[in-house]
mmCIF file of C-alpha atoms in Angstrom:
data_model
loop_
_atom_site.group_PDB
_atom_site.id
_atom_site.type_symbol
_atom_site.label_atom_id
_atom_site.label_comp_id
_atom_site.label_asym_id
_atom_site.label_seq_id
_atom_site.Cartn_x
_atom_site.Cartn_y
_atom_site.Cartn_z
ATOM 1 C CA MET A 1 -51.598 90.843 -138.630
ATOM 2 C CA SER A 2 -53.943 89.727 -136.469
ATOM 3 C CA ASP A 3 -52.734 86.042 -137.306
ATOM 4 C CA ASN A 4 -49.015 87.616 -137.218
ATOM 5 C CA PHE A 5 -49.235 88.778 -133.231
ATOM 6 C CA PHE A 6 -50.468 85.262 -132.616
ATOM 7 C CA GLU A 7 -47.527 83.519 -134.032
ATOM 8 C CA LYS A 8 -44.741 85.597 -132.143
ATOM 9 C CA HIS A 9 -46.137 86.281 -128.886
ATOM 10 C CA ASP A 10 -48.470 83.910 -126.521
ATOM 11 C CA LEU A 11 -51.776 85.941 -124.906
ATOM 12 C CA SER A 12 -51.366 85.809 -121.930
ATOM 13 C CA ILE A 13 -51.560 87.708 -118.248
ATOM 14 C CA GLY A 14 -48.661 87.903 -117.566
ATOM 15 C CA MET A 15 -47.783 90.583 -120.758
ATOM 16 C CA PHE A 16 -49.902 92.524 -119.240
ATOM 17 C CA VAL A 17 -49.032 92.502 -115.478
ATOM 18 C CA VAL A 18 -45.624 93.498 -116.825
ATOM 19 C CA GLY A 19 -46.813 96.689 -119.372
ATOM 20 C CA ILE A 20 -48.830 97.761 -115.434
ATOM 21 C CA ALA A 21 -45.596 96.700 -113.517
ATOM 22 C CA VAL A 22 -43.539 99.250 -116.014
ATOM 23 C CA ILE A 23 -45.503 101.944 -115.926
ATOM 24 C CA MET A 24 -45.815 101.553 -112.226
ATOM 25 C CA LEU A 25 -41.800 101.196 -111.124
ATOM 26 C CA ILE A 26 -41.959 103.852 -113.274
ATOM 27 C CA LEU A 27 -43.722 106.537 -111.368
ATOM 28 C CA ILE A 28 -43.112 105.439 -108.466
ATOM 29 C CA SER A 29 -39.657 105.899 -108.584
ATOM 30 C CA ALA A 30 -40.213 109.402 -110.649
ATOM 31 C CA GLY A 31 -42.175 110.814 -107.102
ATOM 32 C CA ILE A 32 -38.431 109.492 -105.244
ATOM 33 C CA VAL A 33 -36.400 111.065 -107.462
ATOM 34 C CA CYS A 34 -38.521 114.882 -107.838
ATOM 35 C CA PHE A 35 -37.989 114.446 -103.827
ATOM 36 C CA LEU A 36 -34.843 113.710 -104.024
ATOM 37 C CA MET A 37 -34.286 115.770 -106.579
ATOM 38 C CA ILE A 38 -35.274 119.015 -104.416
ATOM 39 C CA LEU A 39 -33.520 117.624 -100.944
ATOM 40 C CA THR A 40 -30.224 118.064 -103.415
ATOM 41 C CA LEU A 41 -31.167 121.361 -104.995
ATOM 42 C CA GLN A 42 -31.671 122.326 -100.814
ATOM 43 C CA THR A 43 -28.440 121.319 -100.240
ATOM 44 C CA LEU A 44 -26.467 123.025 -103.120
ATOM 45 C CA LEU A 45 -28.068 126.031 -102.773
ATOM 46 C CA GLY A 46 -29.815 125.966 -99.423
ATOM 47 C CA LYS A 47 -32.401 125.903 -96.710
ATOM 48 C CA PHE A 48 -35.337 126.412 -98.914
ATOM 49 C CA THR A 49 -38.351 127.764 -97.323
ATOM 50 C CA SER A 50 -41.976 125.637 -97.046
ATOM 51 C CA GLU A 51 -43.890 126.986 -99.466
ATOM 52 C CA VAL A 52 -40.639 127.704 -101.363
ATOM 53 C CA PHE A 53 -40.242 123.988 -101.611
ATOM 54 C CA GLY A 54 -43.641 123.184 -101.820
ATOM 55 C CA ILE A 55 -43.654 124.541 -105.328
ATOM 56 C CA LEU A 56 -40.884 123.187 -106.883
ATOM 57 C CA LEU A 57 -42.290 119.788 -105.624
ATOM 58 C CA VAL A 58 -45.242 119.792 -107.019
ATOM 59 C CA SER A 59 -44.615 121.600 -110.292
ATOM 60 C CA SER A 60 -42.069 119.282 -110.745
ATOM 61 C CA GLU A 61 -43.830 115.971 -109.599
ATOM 62 C CA LEU A 62 -46.235 117.284 -112.415
ATOM 63 C CA ILE A 63 -43.333 117.348 -115.124
ATOM 64 C CA MET A 64 -41.855 114.450 -114.181
ATOM 65 C CA THR A 65 -46.202 112.667 -114.273
ATOM 66 C CA LEU A 66 -46.944 114.274 -117.301
ATOM 67 C CA SER A 67 -44.102 113.074 -118.525
ATOM 68 C CA ILE A 68 -44.235 109.085 -117.441
ATOM 69 C CA VAL A 69 -48.526 109.365 -118.346
ATOM 70 C CA ILE A 70 -48.624 110.600 -122.149
ATOM 71 C CA PRO A 71 -45.827 108.681 -123.688
ATOM 72 C CA ASN A 72 -47.738 105.610 -122.015
ATOM 73 C CA ILE A 73 -50.919 106.484 -123.294
ATOM 74 C CA LEU A 74 -49.050 106.500 -126.528
ATOM 75 C CA ILE A 75 -48.187 102.771 -125.553
ATOM 76 C CA ILE A 76 -51.632 101.690 -125.066
ATOM 77 C CA ARG A 77 -53.255 103.538 -127.821
ATOM 78 C CA GLY A 78 -50.739 100.613 -130.409
ATOM 79 C CA ARG A 79 -47.374 104.079 -130.552
ATOM 80 C CA PRO A 80 -45.323 101.083 -129.769
ATOM 81 C CA LYS A 81 -41.856 104.137 -130.252
ATOM 82 C CA ALA A 82 -43.118 105.508 -127.278
ATOM 83 C CA VAL A 83 -41.125 103.492 -125.123
ATOM 84 C CA LYS A 84 -38.159 105.939 -126.184
ATOM 85 C CA VAL A 85 -39.697 108.015 -123.908
ATOM 86 C CA ASN A 86 -39.965 105.979 -121.270
ATOM 87 C CA LYS A 87 -35.548 104.334 -121.412
ATOM 88 C CA ILE A 88 -34.929 108.170 -121.382
ATOM 89 C CA ASN A 89 -37.166 108.920 -118.232
ATOM 90 C CA ILE A 90 -35.576 105.646 -116.670
ATOM 91 C CA TYR A 91 -32.179 107.193 -117.664
ATOM 92 C CA PHE A 92 -33.130 111.011 -115.972
ATOM 93 C CA GLN A 93 -33.574 109.040 -113.020
ATOM 94 C CA LEU A 94 -30.368 107.097 -112.713
ATOM 95 C CA ILE A 95 -28.355 110.100 -112.936
ATOM 96 C CA CYS A 96 -30.807 112.088 -110.749
ATOM 97 C CA TYR A 97 -29.694 109.399 -108.304
ATOM 98 C CA LEU A 98 -26.135 109.692 -109.019
ATOM 99 C CA LEU A 99 -26.967 112.925 -108.324
ATOM 100 C CA PHE A 100 -28.208 112.358 -104.744
ATOM 101 C CA LEU A 101 -25.433 110.132 -104.420
ATOM 102 C CA LEU A 102 -22.392 112.264 -104.980
ATOM 103 C CA THR A 103 -24.365 115.118 -102.994
ATOM 104 C CA PHE A 104 -24.714 113.361 -99.509
ATOM 105 C CA GLN A 105 -21.411 111.266 -100.347
ATOM 106 C CA ASN A 106 -21.888 107.990 -98.554
ATOM 107 C CA LYS A 107 -25.009 109.090 -95.411
ATOM 108 C CA ASN A 108 -27.268 107.166 -97.367
ATOM 109 C CA ASP A 109 -26.798 104.398 -99.794
ATOM 110 C CA LEU A 110 -28.380 101.524 -98.030
ATOM 111 C CA PHE A 111 -31.386 104.193 -98.598
ATOM 112 C CA LEU A 112 -30.599 105.650 -102.363
ATOM 113 C CA LEU A 113 -29.916 101.365 -103.250
ATOM 114 C CA ILE A 114 -33.476 100.889 -102.252
ATOM 115 C CA PHE A 115 -34.565 103.408 -105.242
ATOM 116 C CA VAL A 116 -32.332 102.733 -107.828
ATOM 117 C CA ILE A 117 -33.389 99.346 -107.759
ATOM 118 C CA LEU A 118 -36.510 99.983 -109.244
ATOM 119 C CA PRO A 119 -35.203 101.755 -112.360
ATOM 120 C CA LEU A 120 -34.006 99.642 -112.954
ATOM 121 C CA PHE A 121 -35.975 96.981 -112.844
ATOM 122 C CA ALA A 122 -38.301 99.084 -114.746
ATOM 123 C CA ASN A 123 -35.724 99.161 -117.413
ATOM 124 C CA TRP A 124 -35.064 94.910 -116.924
ATOM 125 C CA LEU A 125 -38.826 94.694 -117.312
ATOM 126 C CA MET A 126 -38.969 96.286 -121.006
ATOM 127 C CA LEU A 127 -35.869 94.192 -122.322
ATOM 128 C CA SER A 128 -38.391 91.225 -121.865
ATOM 129 C CA THR A 129 -40.191 89.467 -124.308
ATOM 130 C CA LYS A 130 -43.756 89.588 -122.628
ATOM 131 C CA TYR A 131 -43.465 93.491 -122.805
ATOM 132 C CA GLN A 132 -43.141 93.042 -126.800
ATOM 133 C CA ALA A 133 -45.673 90.670 -126.315
ATOM 134 C CA PHE A 134 -47.905 93.923 -124.295
ATOM 135 C CA LEU A 135 -46.062 96.211 -127.024
ATOM 136 C CA ALA A 136 -47.436 94.170 -130.163
ATOM 137 C CA TYR A 137 -50.570 93.729 -128.775
ATOM 138 C CA HIS A 138 -51.608 97.126 -128.383
ATOM 139 C CA GLU A 139 -49.501 97.754 -131.946
ATOM 140 C CA ALA A 140 -52.509 95.077 -133.264
ATOM 141 C CA LEU A 141 -55.312 96.107 -131.820
ATOM 142 C CA ARG A 142 -54.792 99.566 -133.337
ATOM 143 C CA LYS A 143 -53.640 98.245 -136.446
ATOM 144 C CA ASP A 144 -57.009 96.117 -137.413
ATOM 145 C CA PRO A 145 -59.543 96.610 -133.877
ATOM 146 C CA ILE A 146 -62.643 94.049 -135.328
ATOM 147 C CA GLY A 147 -60.702 91.474 -136.576
ATOM 148 C CA PHE A 148 -57.746 91.135 -133.627
ATOM 149 C CA ARG A 149 -60.438 90.726 -131.903
ATOM 150 C CA GLN A 150 -62.276 88.649 -134.031
ATOM 151 C CA SER A 151 -59.440 85.959 -133.930
ATOM 152 C CA ILE A 152 -58.843 85.983 -130.251
ATOM 153 C CA ALA A 153 -62.101 85.358 -129.690
ATOM 154 C CA LYS A 154 -61.355 82.085 -131.945
ATOM 155 C CA ARG A 155 -58.254 81.035 -129.967
ATOM 156 C CA MET A 156 -60.655 81.600 -127.030
ATOM 157 C CA PHE A 157 -63.276 79.497 -128.562
ATOM 158 C CA GLU A 158 -60.925 76.187 -130.264
#
């Protein structure tokens, strides 16, 4: 399996940068989405007290953080099927941005465009070959940790 990884992918620092960038972009965008979602609810339902606003914000941030951290831990532990959860999370974020846009109707279009770029860029990076190499690296490492590390060392010192 380890030789199969090296035949299909290049081992580079770039694949790790792309993997970490995807995680960070999804996390940052999720934090913004939670805040905008609470603002949208406040616009639709009426003014929240600061206590209710804080409780809603903290609970939504906690849920979004767990929905991002747990799948990415699974990805790093060699379970590439957890990428589907990241995709669902990105689509959920885009739907929330759409709801925010429809709620505030042309008041903050440029402001929204800055934040919509984050999940779109994360989705674009997830389609790249470097991200696929990132997933394959962690999967190969999980399947045969000792053999994979030996093949990395052999390639480094050749």
